[in-house]
């Protein structure tokens, strides 16, 4: 009997908070933080955790590469070119 009471209480908690949970999940999907298939179980899966870690590392590398490209472009733009001197 005790087990059934605990399960009933747990079910009641989920039912009371289900609307709020679903609204929060929808907000995360709508803001592209989560994809529609990314459920709570999906997120806590270790394979997914490692995948997110790899994605984060790739994103950091992409940012560093972009910073380097911008810096190179700025330096090239600010340096006097040989062609403009000859045309004067």
mmCIF file of N, CA and C in Angstrom:
data_model
loop_
_atom_site.group_PDB
_atom_site.id
_atom_site.type_symbol
_atom_site.label_atom_id
_atom_site.label_comp_id
_atom_site.label_asym_id
_atom_site.label_seq_id
_atom_site.Cartn_x
_atom_site.Cartn_y
_atom_site.Cartn_z
ATOM 1 N N UNK A 1 0.821 -1.192 0.000
ATOM 2 C CA UNK A 1 0.000 0.000 0.000
ATOM 3 C C UNK A 1 0.873 1.268 0.000
ATOM 4 N N UNK A 2 1.951 1.246 0.731
ATOM 5 C CA UNK A 2 2.836 2.402 0.817
ATOM 6 C C UNK A 2 3.396 2.768 -0.560
ATOM 7 N N UNK A 3 3.794 1.756 -1.325
ATOM 8 C CA UNK A 3 4.334 1.983 -2.663
ATOM 9 C C UNK A 3 3.307 2.686 -3.541
ATOM 10 N N UNK A 4 2.059 2.231 -3.477
ATOM 11 C CA UNK A 4 1.005 2.829 -4.287
ATOM 12 C C UNK A 4 0.778 4.291 -3.906
ATOM 13 N N UNK A 5 0.858 4.596 -2.621
ATOM 14 C CA UNK A 5 0.671 5.980 -2.167
ATOM 15 C C UNK A 5 1.783 6.879 -2.696
ATOM 16 N N UNK A 6 2.999 6.381 -2.633
ATOM 17 C CA UNK A 6 4.134 7.165 -3.131
ATOM 18 C C UNK A 6 3.988 7.414 -4.629
ATOM 19 N N UNK A 7 3.619 6.376 -5.365
ATOM 20 C CA UNK A 7 3.441 6.517 -6.807
ATOM 21 C C UNK A 7 2.310 7.496 -7.123
ATOM 22 N N UNK A 8 1.233 7.423 -6.360
ATOM 23 C CA UNK A 8 0.104 8.331 -6.572
ATOM 24 C C UNK A 8 0.538 9.778 -6.311
ATOM 25 N N UNK A 9 1.290 9.998 -5.240
ATOM 26 C CA UNK A 9 1.778 11.345 -4.931
ATOM 27 C C UNK A 9 2.706 11.855 -6.030
ATOM 28 N N UNK A 10 3.570 10.989 -6.505
ATOM 29 C CA UNK A 10 4.499 11.360 -7.568
ATOM 30 C C UNK A 10 3.733 11.711 -8.847
ATOM 31 N N UNK A 11 2.740 10.888 -9.175
ATOM 32 C CA UNK A 11 1.920 11.146 -10.359
ATOM 33 C C UNK A 11 1.191 12.481 -10.208
ATOM 34 N N UNK A 12 0.672 12.744 -9.024
ATOM 35 C CA UNK A 12 -0.027 14.000 -8.763
ATOM 36 C C UNK A 12 0.883 15.201 -8.957
ATOM 37 N N UNK A 13 2.120 15.086 -8.483
ATOM 38 C CA UNK A 13 3.082 16.179 -8.650
ATOM 39 C C UNK A 13 3.322 16.444 -10.129
ATOM 40 N N UNK A 14 3.532 15.364 -10.893
ATOM 41 C CA UNK A 14 3.774 15.532 -12.325
ATOM 42 C C UNK A 14 2.571 16.148 -13.019
ATOM 43 N N UNK A 15 1.388 15.718 -12.678
ATOM 44 C CA UNK A 15 0.185 16.264 -13.305
ATOM 45 C C UNK A 15 0.019 17.744 -12.962
ATOM 46 N N UNK A 16 0.325 18.126 -11.731
ATOM 47 C CA UNK A 16 0.191 19.532 -11.332
ATOM 48 C C UNK A 16 1.201 20.419 -12.058
ATOM 49 N N UNK A 17 2.358 19.898 -12.346
ATOM 50 C CA UNK A 17 3.417 20.693 -12.976
ATOM 51 C C UNK A 17 3.569 20.441 -14.474
ATOM 52 N N UNK A 18 2.755 19.574 -15.031
ATOM 53 C CA UNK A 18 2.897 19.191 -16.433
ATOM 54 C C UNK A 18 2.746 20.386 -17.374
ATOM 55 N N UNK A 19 1.746 21.224 -17.147
ATOM 56 C CA UNK A 19 1.518 22.365 -18.031
ATOM 57 C C UNK A 19 2.727 23.305 -18.022
ATOM 58 N N UNK A 20 3.246 23.596 -16.841
ATOM 59 C CA UNK A 20 4.405 24.484 -16.720
ATOM 60 C C UNK A 20 5.639 23.870 -17.396
ATOM 61 N N UNK A 21 5.819 22.566 -17.196
ATOM 62 C CA UNK A 21 6.940 21.855 -17.816
ATOM 63 C C UNK A 21 6.828 21.912 -19.338
ATOM 64 N N UNK A 22 5.630 21.637 -19.853
ATOM 65 C CA UNK A 22 5.426 21.650 -21.303
ATOM 66 C C UNK A 22 5.625 23.046 -21.885
ATOM 67 N N UNK A 23 5.159 24.067 -21.174
ATOM 68 C CA UNK A 23 5.353 25.444 -21.642
ATOM 69 C C UNK A 23 6.837 25.806 -21.670
ATOM 70 N N UNK A 24 7.565 25.406 -20.641
ATOM 71 C CA UNK A 24 9.002 25.690 -20.594
ATOM 72 C C UNK A 24 9.733 24.945 -21.708
ATOM 73 N N UNK A 25 9.342 23.696 -21.946
ATOM 74 C CA UNK A 25 9.962 22.917 -23.025
ATOM 75 C C UNK A 25 9.702 23.566 -24.372
ATOM 76 N N UNK A 26 8.464 24.009 -24.593
ATOM 77 C CA UNK A 26 8.112 24.659 -25.852
ATOM 78 C C UNK A 26 8.920 25.943 -26.034
ATOM 79 N N UNK A 27 9.091 26.694 -24.966
ATOM 80 C CA UNK A 27 9.865 27.935 -25.036
ATOM 81 C C UNK A 27 11.314 27.648 -25.440
ATOM 82 N N UNK A 28 11.892 26.581 -24.888
ATOM 83 C CA UNK A 28 13.266 26.208 -25.239
ATOM 84 C C UNK A 28 13.374 25.778 -26.692
ATOM 85 N N UNK A 29 12.373 25.038 -27.177
ATOM 86 C CA UNK A 29 12.380 24.604 -28.575
ATOM 87 C C UNK A 29 12.187 25.809 -29.490
ATOM 88 N N UNK A 30 11.236 26.687 -29.146
ATOM 89 C CA UNK A 30 10.966 27.868 -29.977
ATOM 90 C C UNK A 30 12.164 28.805 -30.063
ATOM 91 N N UNK A 31 12.971 28.847 -29.017
ATOM 92 C CA UNK A 31 14.146 29.726 -29.024
ATOM 93 C C UNK A 31 15.388 29.025 -29.581
ATOM 94 N N UNK A 32 15.205 27.817 -30.104
ATOM 95 C CA UNK A 32 16.282 27.017 -30.704
ATOM 96 C C UNK A 32 17.369 26.621 -29.723
ATOM 97 N N UNK A 33 17.066 26.639 -28.438
ATOM 98 C CA UNK A 33 18.000 26.118 -27.447
ATOM 99 C C UNK A 33 17.962 24.597 -27.503
ATOM 100 N N UNK A 34 16.769 24.043 -27.676
ATOM 101 C CA UNK A 34 16.588 22.597 -27.817
ATOM 102 C C UNK A 34 15.889 22.297 -29.128
ATOM 103 N N UNK A 35 16.140 21.116 -29.643
ATOM 104 C CA UNK A 35 15.417 20.624 -30.806
ATOM 105 C C UNK A 35 14.192 19.869 -30.295
ATOM 106 N N UNK A 36 13.146 19.725 -31.117
ATOM 107 C CA UNK A 36 11.924 19.059 -30.643
ATOM 108 C C UNK A 36 12.147 17.650 -30.081
ATOM 109 N N UNK A 37 13.117 16.924 -30.598
ATOM 110 C CA UNK A 37 13.350 15.552 -30.129
ATOM 111 C C UNK A 37 14.186 15.494 -28.848
ATOM 112 N N UNK A 38 14.680 16.620 -28.373
ATOM 113 C CA UNK A 38 15.557 16.636 -27.203
ATOM 114 C C UNK A 38 14.734 16.681 -25.912
ATOM 115 N N UNK A 39 14.327 15.504 -25.484
ATOM 116 C CA UNK A 39 13.556 15.368 -24.254
ATOM 117 C C UNK A 39 14.503 15.339 -23.060
ATOM 118 N N UNK A 40 13.930 15.317 -21.863
ATOM 119 C CA UNK A 40 14.760 15.262 -20.656
ATOM 120 C C UNK A 40 15.636 14.011 -20.658
ATOM 121 N N UNK A 41 15.058 12.875 -21.053
ATOM 122 C CA UNK A 41 15.831 11.629 -21.106
ATOM 123 C C UNK A 41 16.960 11.743 -22.128
ATOM 124 N N UNK A 42 16.656 12.372 -23.249
ATOM 125 C CA UNK A 42 17.643 12.557 -24.308
ATOM 126 C C UNK A 42 18.811 13.401 -23.805
ATOM 127 N N UNK A 43 18.495 14.473 -23.101
ATOM 128 C CA UNK A 43 19.523 15.393 -22.618
ATOM 129 C C UNK A 43 20.451 14.731 -21.612
ATOM 130 N N UNK A 44 19.915 13.865 -20.757
ATOM 131 C CA UNK A 44 20.732 13.233 -19.716
ATOM 132 C C UNK A 44 21.497 12.012 -20.208
ATOM 133 N N UNK A 45 21.311 11.621 -21.450
ATOM 134 C CA UNK A 45 22.033 10.489 -22.026
ATOM 135 C C UNK A 45 23.516 10.871 -22.154
ATOM 136 N N UNK A 46 24.418 10.031 -21.669
ATOM 137 C CA UNK A 46 25.855 10.347 -21.672
ATOM 138 C C UNK A 46 26.402 10.587 -23.079
ATOM 139 N N UNK A 47 25.885 9.869 -24.066
ATOM 140 C CA UNK A 47 26.359 10.092 -25.433
ATOM 141 C C UNK A 47 26.065 11.519 -25.866
ATOM 142 N N UNK A 48 24.917 12.005 -25.475
ATOM 143 C CA UNK A 48 24.529 13.363 -25.836
ATOM 144 C C UNK A 48 25.393 14.375 -25.085
ATOM 145 N N UNK A 49 25.688 14.082 -23.832
ATOM 146 C CA UNK A 49 26.538 14.980 -23.049
ATOM 147 C C UNK A 49 27.898 15.129 -23.721
ATOM 148 N N UNK A 50 28.484 14.012 -24.164
ATOM 149 C CA UNK A 50 29.782 14.072 -24.844
ATOM 150 C C UNK A 50 29.664 14.786 -26.186
ATOM 151 N N UNK A 51 28.552 14.555 -26.885
ATOM 152 C CA UNK A 51 28.344 15.229 -28.167
ATOM 153 C C UNK A 51 28.285 16.742 -27.964
ATOM 154 N N UNK A 52 27.576 17.179 -26.939
ATOM 155 C CA UNK A 52 27.490 18.617 -26.643
ATOM 156 C C UNK A 52 28.872 19.182 -26.309
ATOM 157 N N UNK A 53 29.656 18.403 -25.591
ATOM 158 C CA UNK A 53 31.014 18.837 -25.245
ATOM 159 C C UNK A 53 31.840 19.043 -26.516
ATOM 160 N N UNK A 54 31.751 18.083 -27.445
ATOM 161 C CA UNK A 54 32.477 18.209 -28.715
ATOM 162 C C UNK A 54 31.976 19.413 -29.512
ATOM 163 N N UNK A 55 30.650 19.615 -29.524
ATOM 164 C CA UNK A 55 30.090 20.761 -30.236
ATOM 165 C C UNK A 55 30.615 22.067 -29.643
ATOM 166 N N UNK A 56 30.726 22.106 -28.331
ATOM 167 C CA UNK A 56 31.248 23.301 -27.670
ATOM 168 C C UNK A 56 32.690 23.570 -28.058
ATOM 169 N N UNK A 57 33.501 22.518 -28.115
ATOM 170 C CA UNK A 57 34.897 22.674 -28.518
ATOM 171 C C UNK A 57 34.994 23.152 -29.964
ATOM 172 N N UNK A 58 34.165 22.581 -30.838
ATOM 173 C CA UNK A 58 34.170 23.014 -32.243
ATOM 174 C C UNK A 58 33.743 24.476 -32.356
ATOM 175 N N UNK A 59 32.766 24.873 -31.565
ATOM 176 C CA UNK A 59 32.304 26.266 -31.589
ATOM 177 C C UNK A 59 33.413 27.206 -31.123
ATOM 178 N N UNK A 60 34.144 26.808 -30.077
ATOM 179 C CA UNK A 60 35.259 27.638 -29.599
ATOM 180 C C UNK A 60 36.317 27.789 -30.684
ATOM 181 N N UNK A 61 36.629 26.689 -31.370
ATOM 182 C CA UNK A 61 37.627 26.748 -32.441
ATOM 183 C C UNK A 61 37.155 27.650 -33.579
ATOM 184 N N UNK A 62 35.860 27.577 -33.899
ATOM 185 C CA UNK A 62 35.313 28.419 -34.963
ATOM 186 C C UNK A 62 35.401 29.895 -34.584
ATOM 187 N N UNK A 63 35.123 30.208 -33.332
ATOM 188 C CA UNK A 63 35.216 31.597 -32.860
ATOM 189 C C UNK A 63 36.659 32.084 -32.945
ATOM 190 N N UNK A 64 37.597 31.273 -32.503
ATOM 191 C CA UNK A 64 39.011 31.663 -32.570
ATOM 192 C C UNK A 64 39.457 31.867 -34.016
ATOM 193 N N UNK A 65 39.005 30.998 -34.907
ATOM 194 C CA UNK A 65 39.347 31.128 -36.320
ATOM 195 C C UNK A 65 38.762 32.414 -36.897
ATOM 196 N N UNK A 66 37.525 32.715 -36.530
ATOM 197 C CA UNK A 66 36.887 33.944 -37.013
ATOM 198 C C UNK A 66 37.608 35.180 -36.479
ATOM 199 N N UNK A 67 37.997 35.147 -35.209
ATOM 200 C CA UNK A 67 38.741 36.276 -34.634
ATOM 201 C C UNK A 67 40.040 36.499 -35.394
ATOM 202 N N UNK A 68 40.729 35.415 -35.701
ATOM 203 C CA UNK A 68 41.991 35.502 -36.423
ATOM 204 C C UNK A 68 41.774 36.072 -37.820
ATOM 205 N N UNK A 69 40.715 35.640 -38.485
ATOM 206 C CA UNK A 69 40.424 36.136 -39.832
ATOM 207 C C UNK A 69 40.090 37.622 -39.804
ATOM 208 N N UNK A 70 39.326 38.047 -38.817
ATOM 209 C CA UNK A 70 38.981 39.471 -38.693
ATOM 210 C C UNK A 70 40.234 40.293 -38.437
ATOM 211 N N UNK A 71 41.088 39.816 -37.553
ATOM 212 C CA UNK A 71 42.330 40.531 -37.250
ATOM 213 C C UNK A 71 43.199 40.657 -38.500
ATOM 214 N N UNK A 72 43.316 39.582 -39.258
ATOM 215 C CA UNK A 72 44.105 39.625 -40.503
ATOM 216 C C UNK A 72 43.511 40.619 -41.492
ATOM 217 N N UNK A 73 42.195 40.615 -41.614
ATOM 218 C CA UNK A 73 41.535 41.537 -42.542
ATOM 219 C C UNK A 73 41.729 42.982 -42.098
ATOM 220 N N UNK A 74 41.649 43.229 -40.805
ATOM 221 C CA UNK A 74 41.855 44.588 -40.291
ATOM 222 C C UNK A 74 43.284 45.053 -40.545
ATOM 223 N N UNK A 75 44.237 44.165 -40.336
ATOM 224 C CA UNK A 75 45.639 44.522 -40.564
ATOM 225 C C UNK A 75 45.898 44.785 -42.044
ATOM 226 N N UNK A 76 45.317 43.968 -42.906
ATOM 227 C CA UNK A 76 45.498 44.151 -44.347
ATOM 228 C C UNK A 76 44.855 45.456 -44.805
ATOM 229 N N UNK A 77 43.726 45.791 -44.232
ATOM 230 C CA UNK A 77 43.020 47.017 -44.618
ATOM 231 C C UNK A 77 43.762 48.270 -44.149
ATOM 232 N N UNK A 78 44.367 48.196 -42.983
ATOM 233 C CA UNK A 78 45.038 49.381 -42.436
ATOM 234 C C UNK A 78 46.457 49.563 -42.978
ATOM 235 N N UNK A 79 47.046 48.522 -43.550
ATOM 236 C CA UNK A 79 48.404 48.627 -44.099
ATOM 237 C C UNK A 79 48.343 49.330 -45.449
ATOM 238 N N UNK A 80 49.261 50.261 -45.708
ATOM 239 C CA UNK A 80 49.267 50.932 -47.022
ATOM 240 C C UNK A 80 49.629 49.919 -48.108
ATOM 241 N N UNK A 81 48.901 49.973 -49.187
ATOM 242 C CA UNK A 81 49.170 49.004 -50.257
ATOM 243 C C UNK A 81 50.190 49.566 -51.244
ATOM 244 N N UNK A 82 50.904 48.693 -51.899
ATOM 245 C CA UNK A 82 51.910 49.082 -52.889
ATOM 246 C C UNK A 82 51.245 49.711 -54.114
ATOM 247 N N UNK A 83 50.077 49.201 -54.489
ATOM 248 C CA UNK A 83 49.392 49.700 -55.684
ATOM 249 C C UNK A 83 48.984 51.155 -55.524
ATOM 250 N N UNK A 84 48.503 51.546 -54.383
ATOM 251 C CA UNK A 84 48.039 52.926 -54.205
ATOM 252 C C UNK A 84 49.207 53.910 -54.245
ATOM 253 N N UNK A 85 50.387 53.504 -53.840
ATOM 254 C CA UNK A 85 51.560 54.380 -53.901
ATOM 255 C C UNK A 85 51.997 54.611 -55.346
ATOM 256 N N UNK A 86 51.952 53.571 -56.164
ATOM 257 C CA UNK A 86 52.392 53.678 -57.555
ATOM 258 C C UNK A 86 51.446 54.547 -58.372
ATOM 259 N N UNK A 87 50.172 54.523 -58.023
ATOM 260 C CA UNK A 87 49.176 55.263 -58.792
ATOM 261 C C UNK A 87 49.171 56.755 -58.457
ATOM 262 N N UNK A 88 49.921 57.201 -57.502
ATOM 263 C CA UNK A 88 49.908 58.616 -57.096
ATOM 264 C C UNK A 88 50.775 59.449 -57.958
#
